[in-house]
């Protein structure tokens, strides 16, 4: 037993997500991100994927029982301030995660509705996605779909500002309170305009019906592996640190932009981004 307790403890953040052994996405990205913000990082694995910067070649999923035992062990011991979920590949795992959230009520819950890898590998099937919508959307403080994810969830093609508003209303009708639509997949946040000199990456944050748009320079790069995981994990960390949602998203968006700007050139495909501030120049 540790008899000397520090006055101020770092907030504990937990991720329930998949393992990307090449370290770009999934729980490794989440852990690095929590640590970068001075939070204490914990993780439960939902799936061991086989992947690198080129693609995802397969996965072995965990059982609901395994996810339950990993998560329960942590929640029974630590006061987990923020929980972030990533790849939840099966309906039974999603139902279990919903049960765990209800049982332990972490202060902040960020649900990243991971659907497909950048390289096109399905990380969840349609039946499980339905369960995710039904069971996890109502428990989340924030959901963070990117444009392809929002399109798959709602069936609405996101080509204009109005489409984004409509799709968000749809996701809120499904039970999500607050929605961040990540615009990195389209050059101006809505429609991909070729030849646009000042491209912007626009994220749309809806807190209930109130919209805040975050703009950053769109960086032309293939080093994008792990951006979605990192953004959602950074938001969870900043909520755990006590920031309100708008400030947490702003800090996290700037963090990801900087991580893309200073990304190493690793691997033969989409390089991971730079989540370690100490190696930024
Ligand atoms: O970026 C989505 C994502 C999340 N989690 C894991 C992944 C990926 C994409 O490849 O592998 C484990």
PDB file of C-alpha atoms and ligand atoms in Angstrom:
ATOM      1  CA  UNK A   1       0.000   0.000   0.000  1.00  0.00           C
ATOM      2  CA  UNK A   2       1.326   3.398  -0.977  1.00  0.00           C
ATOM      3  CA  UNK A   3       1.286   5.469   2.196  1.00  0.00           C
ATOM      4  CA  UNK A   4       2.314   8.770   0.545  1.00  0.00           C
ATOM      5  CA  UNK A   5      -0.538  10.074  -1.591  1.00  0.00           C
ATOM      6  CA  UNK A   6      -0.015  13.132  -3.740  1.00  0.00           C
ATOM      7  CA  UNK A   7      -2.290  16.090  -3.158  1.00  0.00           C
ATOM      8  CA  UNK A   8      -3.349  16.344  -6.775  1.00  0.00           C
ATOM      9  CA  UNK A   9      -3.821  13.216  -8.832  1.00  0.00           C
ATOM     10  CA  UNK A  10      -3.911  13.178 -12.613  1.00  0.00           C
ATOM     11  CA  UNK A  11      -7.399  12.408 -13.901  1.00  0.00           C
ATOM     12  CA  UNK A  12      -7.766   8.806 -15.040  1.00  0.00           C
ATOM     13  CA  UNK A  13      -8.883   8.325 -18.639  1.00  0.00           C
ATOM     14  CA  UNK A  14      -9.815   4.954 -20.054  1.00  0.00           C
ATOM     15  CA  UNK A  15     -10.164   3.791 -23.625  1.00  0.00           C
ATOM     16  CA  UNK A  16     -12.130   0.728 -24.718  1.00  0.00           C
ATOM     17  CA  UNK A  17     -10.928   0.139 -28.273  1.00  0.00           C
ATOM     18  CA  UNK A  18      -8.946  -2.007 -30.674  1.00  0.00           C
ATOM     19  CA  UNK A  19      -5.198  -2.648 -30.838  1.00  0.00           C
ATOM     20  CA  UNK A  20      -3.354  -1.399 -33.909  1.00  0.00           C
ATOM     21  CA  UNK A  21       0.062  -3.033 -33.431  1.00  0.00           C
ATOM     22  CA  UNK A  22       1.725  -0.469 -35.701  1.00  0.00           C
ATOM     23  CA  UNK A  23       0.910   2.170 -33.081  1.00  0.00           C
ATOM     24  CA  UNK A  24      -0.901   4.675 -35.292  1.00  0.00           C
ATOM     25  CA  UNK A  25      -4.545   4.228 -34.263  1.00  0.00           C
ATOM     26  CA  UNK A  26      -6.621   2.464 -31.626  1.00  0.00           C
ATOM     27  CA  UNK A  27      -5.606   2.138 -27.997  1.00  0.00           C
ATOM     28  CA  UNK A  28      -1.952   3.013 -28.559  1.00  0.00           C
ATOM     29  CA  UNK A  29      -2.946   6.381 -30.066  1.00  0.00           C
ATOM     30  CA  UNK A  30      -5.432   6.883 -27.219  1.00  0.00           C
ATOM     31  CA  UNK A  31      -2.871   6.090 -24.516  1.00  0.00           C
ATOM     32  CA  UNK A  32      -0.280   8.428 -26.056  1.00  0.00           C
ATOM     33  CA  UNK A  33      -2.898  11.175 -26.284  1.00  0.00           C
ATOM     34  CA  UNK A  34      -4.104  10.803 -22.685  1.00  0.00           C
ATOM     35  CA  UNK A  35      -0.466  10.913 -21.560  1.00  0.00           C
ATOM     36  CA  UNK A  36       0.319  13.963 -23.721  1.00  0.00           C
ATOM     37  CA  UNK A  37      -2.311  15.885 -21.741  1.00  0.00           C
ATOM     38  CA  UNK A  38      -1.016  14.664 -18.376  1.00  0.00           C
ATOM     39  CA  UNK A  39      -3.867  12.232 -17.738  1.00  0.00           C
ATOM     40  CA  UNK A  40      -3.328   8.700 -16.447  1.00  0.00           C
ATOM     41  CA  UNK A  41      -4.119   6.264 -19.250  1.00  0.00           C
ATOM     42  CA  UNK A  42      -5.896   2.893 -18.959  1.00  0.00           C
ATOM     43  CA  UNK A  43      -7.121   0.638 -21.751  1.00  0.00           C
ATOM     44  CA  UNK A  44      -9.296  -2.402 -22.414  1.00  0.00           C
ATOM     45  CA  UNK A  45      -8.839  -4.173 -25.756  1.00  0.00           C
ATOM     46  CA  UNK A  46     -11.883  -5.091 -27.827  1.00  0.00           C
ATOM     47  CA  UNK A  47     -10.033  -6.541 -30.805  1.00  0.00           C
ATOM     48  CA  UNK A  48      -6.495  -7.391 -31.817  1.00  0.00           C
ATOM     49  CA  UNK A  49      -6.179  -6.134 -35.378  1.00  0.00           C
ATOM     50  CA  UNK A  50      -3.435  -7.028 -37.816  1.00  0.00           C
ATOM     51  CA  UNK A  51      -2.396  -3.854 -39.555  1.00  0.00           C
ATOM     52  CA  UNK A  52       0.279  -1.394 -40.490  1.00  0.00           C
ATOM     53  CA  UNK A  53       0.362   1.920 -42.350  1.00  0.00           C
ATOM     54  CA  UNK A  54      -0.692   0.167 -45.571  1.00  0.00           C
ATOM     55  CA  UNK A  55      -3.848  -1.551 -44.425  1.00  0.00           C
ATOM     56  CA  UNK A  56      -5.799  -3.736 -42.019  1.00  0.00           C
ATOM     57  CA  UNK A  57      -5.341  -7.437 -42.809  1.00  0.00           C
ATOM     58  CA  UNK A  58      -7.640  -8.999 -40.228  1.00  0.00           C
ATOM     59  CA  UNK A  59      -8.663  -9.033 -36.597  1.00  0.00           C
ATOM     60  CA  UNK A  60      -9.393 -11.338 -33.682  1.00  0.00           C
ATOM     61  CA  UNK A  61     -12.146  -9.883 -31.547  1.00  0.00           C
ATOM     62  CA  UNK A  62     -12.416 -10.218 -27.775  1.00  0.00           C
ATOM     63  CA  UNK A  63     -15.524 -11.599 -26.088  1.00  0.00           C
ATOM     64  CA  UNK A  64     -17.927  -9.456 -24.076  1.00  0.00           C
ATOM     65  CA  UNK A  65     -16.707 -11.351 -20.993  1.00  0.00           C
ATOM     66  CA  UNK A  66     -13.107 -10.326 -21.667  1.00  0.00           C
ATOM     67  CA  UNK A  67     -14.081  -6.673 -22.158  1.00  0.00           C
ATOM     68  CA  UNK A  68     -16.177  -6.846 -18.987  1.00  0.00           C
ATOM     69  CA  UNK A  69     -13.330  -8.290 -16.906  1.00  0.00           C
ATOM     70  CA  UNK A  70     -10.694  -5.886 -18.228  1.00  0.00           C
ATOM     71  CA  UNK A  71     -12.889  -2.841 -17.685  1.00  0.00           C
ATOM     72  CA  UNK A  72     -14.432  -3.883 -14.398  1.00  0.00           C
ATOM     73  CA  UNK A  73     -10.981  -4.477 -12.884  1.00  0.00           C
ATOM     74  CA  UNK A  74     -10.013  -0.888 -13.646  1.00  0.00           C
ATOM     75  CA  UNK A  75     -13.334   0.735 -12.660  1.00  0.00           C
ATOM     76  CA  UNK A  76     -13.434  -1.117  -9.346  1.00  0.00           C
ATOM     77  CA  UNK A  77      -9.991   0.200  -8.482  1.00  0.00           C
ATOM     78  CA  UNK A  78      -9.732   3.699  -9.994  1.00  0.00           C
ATOM     79  CA  UNK A  79     -12.036   6.648 -10.194  1.00  0.00           C
ATOM     80  CA  UNK A  80     -12.220   6.882 -14.004  1.00  0.00           C
ATOM     81  CA  UNK A  81     -13.062  10.464 -14.960  1.00  0.00           C
ATOM     82  CA  UNK A  82     -13.407  10.049 -18.719  1.00  0.00           C
ATOM     83  CA  UNK A  83     -14.147   7.038 -20.891  1.00  0.00           C
ATOM     84  CA  UNK A  84     -13.533   6.977 -24.613  1.00  0.00           C
ATOM     85  CA  UNK A  85     -14.752   4.166 -26.837  1.00  0.00           C
ATOM     86  CA  UNK A  86     -13.279   3.319 -30.222  1.00  0.00           C
ATOM     87  CA  UNK A  87     -13.532   0.102 -32.258  1.00  0.00           C
ATOM     88  CA  UNK A  88     -16.373  -1.970 -30.767  1.00  0.00           C
ATOM     89  CA  UNK A  89     -16.655  -4.738 -33.344  1.00  0.00           C
ATOM     90  CA  UNK A  90     -19.562  -6.880 -32.104  1.00  0.00           C
ATOM     91  CA  UNK A  91     -23.042  -6.393 -30.719  1.00  0.00           C
ATOM     92  CA  UNK A  92     -22.221  -8.357 -27.565  1.00  0.00           C
ATOM     93  CA  UNK A  93     -19.231  -6.099 -26.808  1.00  0.00           C
ATOM     94  CA  UNK A  94     -21.322  -2.958 -27.405  1.00  0.00           C
ATOM     95  CA  UNK A  95     -24.089  -4.174 -25.081  1.00  0.00           C
ATOM     96  CA  UNK A  96     -21.461  -4.974 -22.446  1.00  0.00           C
ATOM     97  CA  UNK A  97     -19.865  -1.525 -22.747  1.00  0.00           C
ATOM     98  CA  UNK A  98     -23.309   0.069 -22.346  1.00  0.00           C
ATOM     99  CA  UNK A  99     -23.869  -2.022 -19.190  1.00  0.00           C
ATOM    100  CA  UNK A 100     -20.462  -0.967 -17.815  1.00  0.00           C
ATOM    101  CA  UNK A 101     -21.151   2.728 -18.465  1.00  0.00           C
ATOM    102  CA  UNK A 102     -24.508   2.472 -16.674  1.00  0.00           C
ATOM    103  CA  UNK A 103     -22.956   0.586 -13.762  1.00  0.00           C
ATOM    104  CA  UNK A 104     -19.945   2.855 -13.182  1.00  0.00           C
ATOM    105  CA  UNK A 105     -21.176   6.219 -14.572  1.00  0.00           C
ATOM    106  CA  UNK A 106     -17.869   7.824 -15.584  1.00  0.00           C
ATOM    107  CA  UNK A 107     -18.192  11.621 -15.526  1.00  0.00           C
ATOM    108  CA  UNK A 108     -17.478  11.988 -19.263  1.00  0.00           C
ATOM    109  CA  UNK A 109     -18.174   9.552 -22.105  1.00  0.00           C
ATOM    110  CA  UNK A 110     -16.902  10.134 -25.647  1.00  0.00           C
ATOM    111  CA  UNK A 111     -18.065   7.622 -28.263  1.00  0.00           C
ATOM    112  CA  UNK A 112     -16.067   7.497 -31.492  1.00  0.00           C
ATOM    113  CA  UNK A 113     -18.331   5.460 -33.800  1.00  0.00           C
ATOM    114  CA  UNK A 114     -15.516   3.657 -35.599  1.00  0.00           C
ATOM    115  CA  UNK A 115     -16.863   2.042 -38.723  1.00  0.00           C
ATOM    116  CA  UNK A 116     -14.131   1.533 -41.275  1.00  0.00           C
ATOM    117  CA  UNK A 117     -10.356   1.964 -41.462  1.00  0.00           C
ATOM    118  CA  UNK A 118      -8.867   4.554 -43.823  1.00  0.00           C
ATOM    119  CA  UNK A 119      -7.810   1.626 -46.000  1.00  0.00           C
ATOM    120  CA  UNK A 120     -11.408   0.376 -46.279  1.00  0.00           C
ATOM    121  CA  UNK A 121     -11.483  -2.514 -43.790  1.00  0.00           C
ATOM    122  CA  UNK A 122     -14.845  -2.886 -42.011  1.00  0.00           C
ATOM    123  CA  UNK A 123     -14.264  -2.577 -38.274  1.00  0.00           C
ATOM    124  CA  UNK A 124     -17.933  -3.200 -37.392  1.00  0.00           C
ATOM    125  CA  UNK A 125     -20.807  -4.855 -39.263  1.00  0.00           C
ATOM    126  CA  UNK A 126     -24.247  -3.322 -39.941  1.00  0.00           C
ATOM    127  CA  UNK A 127     -26.016  -5.282 -37.190  1.00  0.00           C
ATOM    128  CA  UNK A 128     -23.452  -4.162 -34.598  1.00  0.00           C
ATOM    129  CA  UNK A 129     -23.629  -0.557 -35.819  1.00  0.00           C
ATOM    130  CA  UNK A 130     -27.391  -0.585 -35.158  1.00  0.00           C
ATOM    131  CA  UNK A 131     -26.734  -1.818 -31.614  1.00  0.00           C
ATOM    132  CA  UNK A 132     -24.092   0.880 -31.143  1.00  0.00           C
ATOM    133  CA  UNK A 133     -26.567   3.561 -32.194  1.00  0.00           C
ATOM    134  CA  UNK A 134     -29.320   2.218 -29.970  1.00  0.00           C
ATOM    135  CA  UNK A 135     -27.286   1.420 -26.848  1.00  0.00           C
ATOM    136  CA  UNK A 136     -24.356   3.851 -26.825  1.00  0.00           C
ATOM    137  CA  UNK A 137     -25.539   7.063 -28.472  1.00  0.00           C
ATOM    138  CA  UNK A 138     -27.868   7.894 -25.533  1.00  0.00           C
ATOM    139  CA  UNK A 139     -25.055   7.310 -23.025  1.00  0.00           C
ATOM    140  CA  UNK A 140     -22.491   9.534 -24.752  1.00  0.00           C
ATOM    141  CA  UNK A 141     -21.693  13.147 -23.872  1.00  0.00           C
ATOM    142  CA  UNK A 142     -20.319  13.414 -27.389  1.00  0.00           C
ATOM    143  CA  UNK A 143     -20.191  11.273 -30.515  1.00  0.00           C
ATOM    144  CA  UNK A 144     -17.434  12.001 -33.025  1.00  0.00           C
ATOM    145  CA  UNK A 145     -18.263  10.582 -36.469  1.00  0.00           C
ATOM    146  CA  UNK A 146     -16.199  11.593 -39.484  1.00  0.00           C
ATOM    147  CA  UNK A 147     -18.060  12.303 -42.710  1.00  0.00           C
ATOM    148  CA  UNK A 148     -18.110   8.702 -44.058  1.00  0.00           C
ATOM    149  CA  UNK A 149     -19.229   7.469 -40.615  1.00  0.00           C
ATOM    150  CA  UNK A 150     -22.007  10.066 -40.378  1.00  0.00           C
ATOM    151  CA  UNK A 151     -23.097   9.063 -43.898  1.00  0.00           C
ATOM    152  CA  UNK A 152     -23.214   5.368 -43.011  1.00  0.00           C
ATOM    153  CA  UNK A 153     -25.064   6.044 -39.742  1.00  0.00           C
ATOM    154  CA  UNK A 154     -27.721   8.295 -41.289  1.00  0.00           C
ATOM    155  CA  UNK A 155     -27.811   7.246 -44.955  1.00  0.00           C
ATOM    156  CA  UNK A 156     -27.491  10.946 -45.867  1.00  0.00           C
ATOM    157  CA  UNK A 157     -24.753  11.978 -48.326  1.00  0.00           C
ATOM    158  CA  UNK A 158     -22.950  14.953 -46.778  1.00  0.00           C
ATOM    159  CA  UNK A 159     -22.344  17.411 -49.604  1.00  0.00           C
ATOM    160  CA  UNK A 160     -23.514  20.707 -48.125  1.00  0.00           C
ATOM    161  CA  UNK A 161     -23.940  22.556 -44.862  1.00  0.00           C
ATOM    162  CA  UNK A 162     -27.644  21.656 -44.884  1.00  0.00           C
ATOM    163  CA  UNK A 163     -26.767  17.957 -45.204  1.00  0.00           C
ATOM    164  CA  UNK A 164     -24.564  18.245 -42.107  1.00  0.00           C
ATOM    165  CA  UNK A 165     -27.385  19.901 -40.151  1.00  0.00           C
ATOM    166  CA  UNK A 166     -29.865  17.256 -41.315  1.00  0.00           C
ATOM    167  CA  UNK A 167     -27.576  14.335 -40.511  1.00  0.00           C
ATOM    168  CA  UNK A 168     -26.886  15.760 -37.058  1.00  0.00           C
ATOM    169  CA  UNK A 169     -30.592  16.161 -36.342  1.00  0.00           C
ATOM    170  CA  UNK A 170     -31.008  12.537 -37.379  1.00  0.00           C
ATOM    171  CA  UNK A 171     -28.244  11.365 -35.019  1.00  0.00           C
ATOM    172  CA  UNK A 172     -29.747  13.444 -32.209  1.00  0.00           C
ATOM    173  CA  UNK A 173     -33.110  11.806 -32.891  1.00  0.00           C
ATOM    174  CA  UNK A 174     -31.255   8.486 -32.470  1.00  0.00           C
ATOM    175  CA  UNK A 175     -30.297   9.596 -28.935  1.00  0.00           C
ATOM    176  CA  UNK A 176     -26.997  11.457 -29.310  1.00  0.00           C
ATOM    177  CA  UNK A 177     -26.989  14.719 -27.353  1.00  0.00           C
ATOM    178  CA  UNK A 178     -23.902  16.389 -28.772  1.00  0.00           C
ATOM    179  CA  UNK A 179     -22.296  15.607 -32.103  1.00  0.00           C
ATOM    180  CA  UNK A 180     -18.919  16.489 -33.607  1.00  0.00           C
ATOM    181  CA  UNK A 181     -18.726  15.825 -37.339  1.00  0.00           C
ATOM    182  CA  UNK A 182     -15.059  15.669 -38.238  1.00  0.00           C
ATOM    183  CA  UNK A 183     -14.392  17.316 -41.570  1.00  0.00           C
ATOM    184  CA  UNK A 184     -10.937  15.968 -42.323  1.00  0.00           C
ATOM    185  CA  UNK A 185     -12.288  13.732 -45.083  1.00  0.00           C
ATOM    186  CA  UNK A 186     -13.386  16.714 -47.130  1.00  0.00           C
ATOM    187  CA  UNK A 187     -11.235  19.656 -48.056  1.00  0.00           C
ATOM    188  CA  UNK A 188     -13.567  22.475 -47.072  1.00  0.00           C
ATOM    189  CA  UNK A 189     -15.483  20.623 -44.401  1.00  0.00           C
ATOM    190  CA  UNK A 190     -18.463  20.046 -46.639  1.00  0.00           C
ATOM    191  CA  UNK A 191     -17.688  19.506 -50.269  1.00  0.00           C
ATOM    192  CA  UNK A 192     -14.297  18.539 -51.621  1.00  0.00           C
ATOM    193  CA  UNK A 193     -13.428  21.368 -53.965  1.00  0.00           C
ATOM    194  CA  UNK A 194     -10.546  20.621 -56.244  1.00  0.00           C
ATOM    195  CA  UNK A 195      -8.177  23.527 -56.896  1.00  0.00           C
ATOM    196  CA  UNK A 196      -9.326  25.497 -53.843  1.00  0.00           C
ATOM    197  CA  UNK A 197      -6.174  27.398 -52.785  1.00  0.00           C
ATOM    198  CA  UNK A 198      -7.145  27.947 -49.155  1.00  0.00           C
ATOM    199  CA  UNK A 199      -8.601  24.602 -48.178  1.00  0.00           C
ATOM    200  CA  UNK A 200      -9.876  24.323 -44.652  1.00  0.00           C
ATOM    201  CA  UNK A 201     -10.571  21.296 -42.489  1.00  0.00           C
ATOM    202  CA  UNK A 202     -13.873  22.211 -40.832  1.00  0.00           C
ATOM    203  CA  UNK A 203     -15.332  20.357 -37.864  1.00  0.00           C
ATOM    204  CA  UNK A 204     -18.959  20.952 -36.892  1.00  0.00           C
ATOM    205  CA  UNK A 205     -19.800  20.714 -33.185  1.00  0.00           C
ATOM    206  CA  UNK A 206     -23.477  20.612 -32.267  1.00  0.00           C
ATOM    207  CA  UNK A 207     -24.188  21.043 -28.556  1.00  0.00           C
ATOM    208  CA  UNK A 208     -27.866  20.258 -28.640  1.00  0.00           C
ATOM    209  CA  UNK A 209     -28.986  22.649 -31.401  1.00  0.00           C
ATOM    210  CA  UNK A 210     -26.087  25.122 -31.038  1.00  0.00           C
ATOM    211  CA  UNK A 211     -23.456  24.906 -33.749  1.00  0.00           C
ATOM    212  CA  UNK A 212     -19.796  25.878 -33.416  1.00  0.00           C
ATOM    213  CA  UNK A 213     -17.561  25.458 -36.468  1.00  0.00           C
ATOM    214  CA  UNK A 214     -13.842  24.843 -35.961  1.00  0.00           C
ATOM    215  CA  UNK A 215     -11.571  25.627 -38.855  1.00  0.00           C
ATOM    216  CA  UNK A 216      -7.984  24.634 -39.387  1.00  0.00           C
ATOM    217  CA  UNK A 217      -5.746  24.755 -42.429  1.00  0.00           C
ATOM    218  CA  UNK A 218      -6.182  21.601 -44.470  1.00  0.00           C
ATOM    219  CA  UNK A 219      -2.755  19.989 -44.597  1.00  0.00           C
ATOM    220  CA  UNK A 220      -2.156  18.060 -47.817  1.00  0.00           C
ATOM    221  CA  UNK A 221      -0.547  14.851 -46.518  1.00  0.00           C
ATOM    222  CA  UNK A 222      -0.882  11.086 -46.446  1.00  0.00           C
ATOM    223  CA  UNK A 223       0.139  11.093 -42.749  1.00  0.00           C
ATOM    224  CA  UNK A 224      -3.357  10.790 -41.325  1.00  0.00           C
ATOM    225  CA  UNK A 225      -3.360   7.384 -39.634  1.00  0.00           C
ATOM    226  CA  UNK A 226      -4.919   7.727 -36.205  1.00  0.00           C
ATOM    227  CA  UNK A 227      -6.337  11.249 -36.502  1.00  0.00           C
ATOM    228  CA  UNK A 228      -9.872  10.214 -35.527  1.00  0.00           C
ATOM    229  CA  UNK A 229      -8.801   8.207 -32.479  1.00  0.00           C
ATOM    230  CA  UNK A 230      -6.458  10.969 -31.366  1.00  0.00           C
ATOM    231  CA  UNK A 231      -9.081  13.715 -31.636  1.00  0.00           C
ATOM    232  CA  UNK A 232     -11.680  11.771 -29.640  1.00  0.00           C
ATOM    233  CA  UNK A 233      -9.104  10.756 -26.999  1.00  0.00           C
ATOM    234  CA  UNK A 234      -7.870  14.356 -26.713  1.00  0.00           C
ATOM    235  CA  UNK A 235     -11.452  15.556 -26.155  1.00  0.00           C
ATOM    236  CA  UNK A 236     -11.943  12.927 -23.427  1.00  0.00           C
ATOM    237  CA  UNK A 237      -8.669  14.000 -21.758  1.00  0.00           C
ATOM    238  CA  UNK A 238      -9.591  17.681 -21.864  1.00  0.00           C
ATOM    239  CA  UNK A 239     -13.066  17.029 -20.468  1.00  0.00           C
ATOM    240  CA  UNK A 240     -11.383  15.036 -17.682  1.00  0.00           C
ATOM    241  CA  UNK A 241      -9.136  18.059 -17.027  1.00  0.00           C
ATOM    242  CA  UNK A 242     -12.259  20.161 -16.449  1.00  0.00           C
ATOM    243  CA  UNK A 243     -12.636  22.050 -19.738  1.00  0.00           C
ATOM    244  CA  UNK A 244     -16.092  22.572 -21.163  1.00  0.00           C
ATOM    245  CA  UNK A 245     -16.936  20.830 -24.415  1.00  0.00           C
ATOM    246  CA  UNK A 246     -16.246  23.747 -26.763  1.00  0.00           C
ATOM    247  CA  UNK A 247     -12.839  24.441 -25.208  1.00  0.00           C
ATOM    248  CA  UNK A 248     -12.000  20.714 -25.120  1.00  0.00           C
ATOM    249  CA  UNK A 249     -12.782  20.378 -28.837  1.00  0.00           C
ATOM    250  CA  UNK A 250     -10.785  23.516 -29.713  1.00  0.00           C
ATOM    251  CA  UNK A 251      -7.689  22.325 -27.793  1.00  0.00           C
ATOM    252  CA  UNK A 252      -8.029  18.838 -29.309  1.00  0.00           C
ATOM    253  CA  UNK A 253      -8.442  20.089 -32.870  1.00  0.00           C
ATOM    254  CA  UNK A 254      -5.300  22.250 -32.513  1.00  0.00           C
ATOM    255  CA  UNK A 255      -3.458  19.252 -31.032  1.00  0.00           C
ATOM    256  CA  UNK A 256      -4.373  17.017 -33.998  1.00  0.00           C
ATOM    257  CA  UNK A 257      -3.498  19.723 -36.550  1.00  0.00           C
ATOM    258  CA  UNK A 258      -0.058  20.045 -34.942  1.00  0.00           C
ATOM    259  CA  UNK A 259       0.289  16.242 -34.820  1.00  0.00           C
ATOM    260  CA  UNK A 260      -0.410  16.088 -38.568  1.00  0.00           C
ATOM    261  CA  UNK A 261       1.935  18.994 -39.299  1.00  0.00           C
ATOM    262  CA  UNK A 262       4.837  17.361 -37.432  1.00  0.00           C
ATOM    263  CA  UNK A 263       4.068  13.754 -38.394  1.00  0.00           C
ATOM    264  CA  UNK A 264       7.015  11.451 -38.967  1.00  0.00           C
ATOM    265  CA  UNK A 265       7.273   9.794 -42.332  1.00  0.00           C
ATOM    266  CA  UNK A 266       6.890   6.235 -41.103  1.00  0.00           C
ATOM    267  CA  UNK A 267       5.957   3.161 -43.097  1.00  0.00           C
ATOM    268  CA  UNK A 268       4.993   2.629 -46.706  1.00  0.00           C
ATOM    269  CA  UNK A 269       1.379   3.853 -46.488  1.00  0.00           C
ATOM    270  CA  UNK A 270      -0.449   6.418 -44.308  1.00  0.00           C
ATOM    271  CA  UNK A 271       2.131   7.428 -41.700  1.00  0.00           C
ATOM    272  CA  UNK A 272       0.926   7.791 -38.122  1.00  0.00           C
ATOM    273  CA  UNK A 273       0.696  11.352 -36.798  1.00  0.00           C
ATOM    274  CA  UNK A 274       2.924  12.811 -34.091  1.00  0.00           C
ATOM    275  CA  UNK A 275       1.122  12.440 -30.770  1.00  0.00           C
ATOM    276  CA  UNK A 276       4.207  13.098 -28.607  1.00  0.00           C
ATOM    277  CA  UNK A 277       4.577  16.855 -28.044  1.00  0.00           C
ATOM    278  CA  UNK A 278       8.190  16.362 -26.866  1.00  0.00           C
ATOM    279  CA  UNK A 279       9.230  15.313 -30.374  1.00  0.00           C
ATOM    280  CA  UNK A 280       7.533  18.268 -32.109  1.00  0.00           C
ATOM    281  CA  UNK A 281       9.601  20.932 -33.785  1.00  0.00           C
TER     282      UNK A 281
HETATM  283  O1  LIG B   1      -9.298   5.020 -37.102  1.00  0.00           O
HETATM  284  C1  LIG B   1     -10.195   4.031 -36.818  1.00  0.00           C
HETATM  285  C2  LIG B   1      -9.582   2.874 -36.104  1.00  0.00           C
HETATM  286  C3  LIG B   1      -9.847   2.688 -34.796  1.00  0.00           C
HETATM  287  N1  LIG B   1      -9.372   1.648 -34.093  1.00  0.00           N
HETATM  288  C4  LIG B   1      -8.574   0.753 -34.661  1.00  0.00           C
HETATM  289  C5  LIG B   1      -8.257   0.886 -35.978  1.00  0.00           C
HETATM  290  C6  LIG B   1      -8.752   1.973 -36.740  1.00  0.00           C
HETATM  291  C7  LIG B   1      -8.399   2.138 -38.117  1.00  0.00           C
HETATM  292  O2  LIG B   1      -7.642   1.423 -38.697  1.00  0.00           O
HETATM  293  O3  LIG B   1      -7.463  -0.031 -36.527  1.00  0.00           O
HETATM  294  C8  LIG B   1      -8.048  -0.387 -33.884  1.00  0.00           C
END
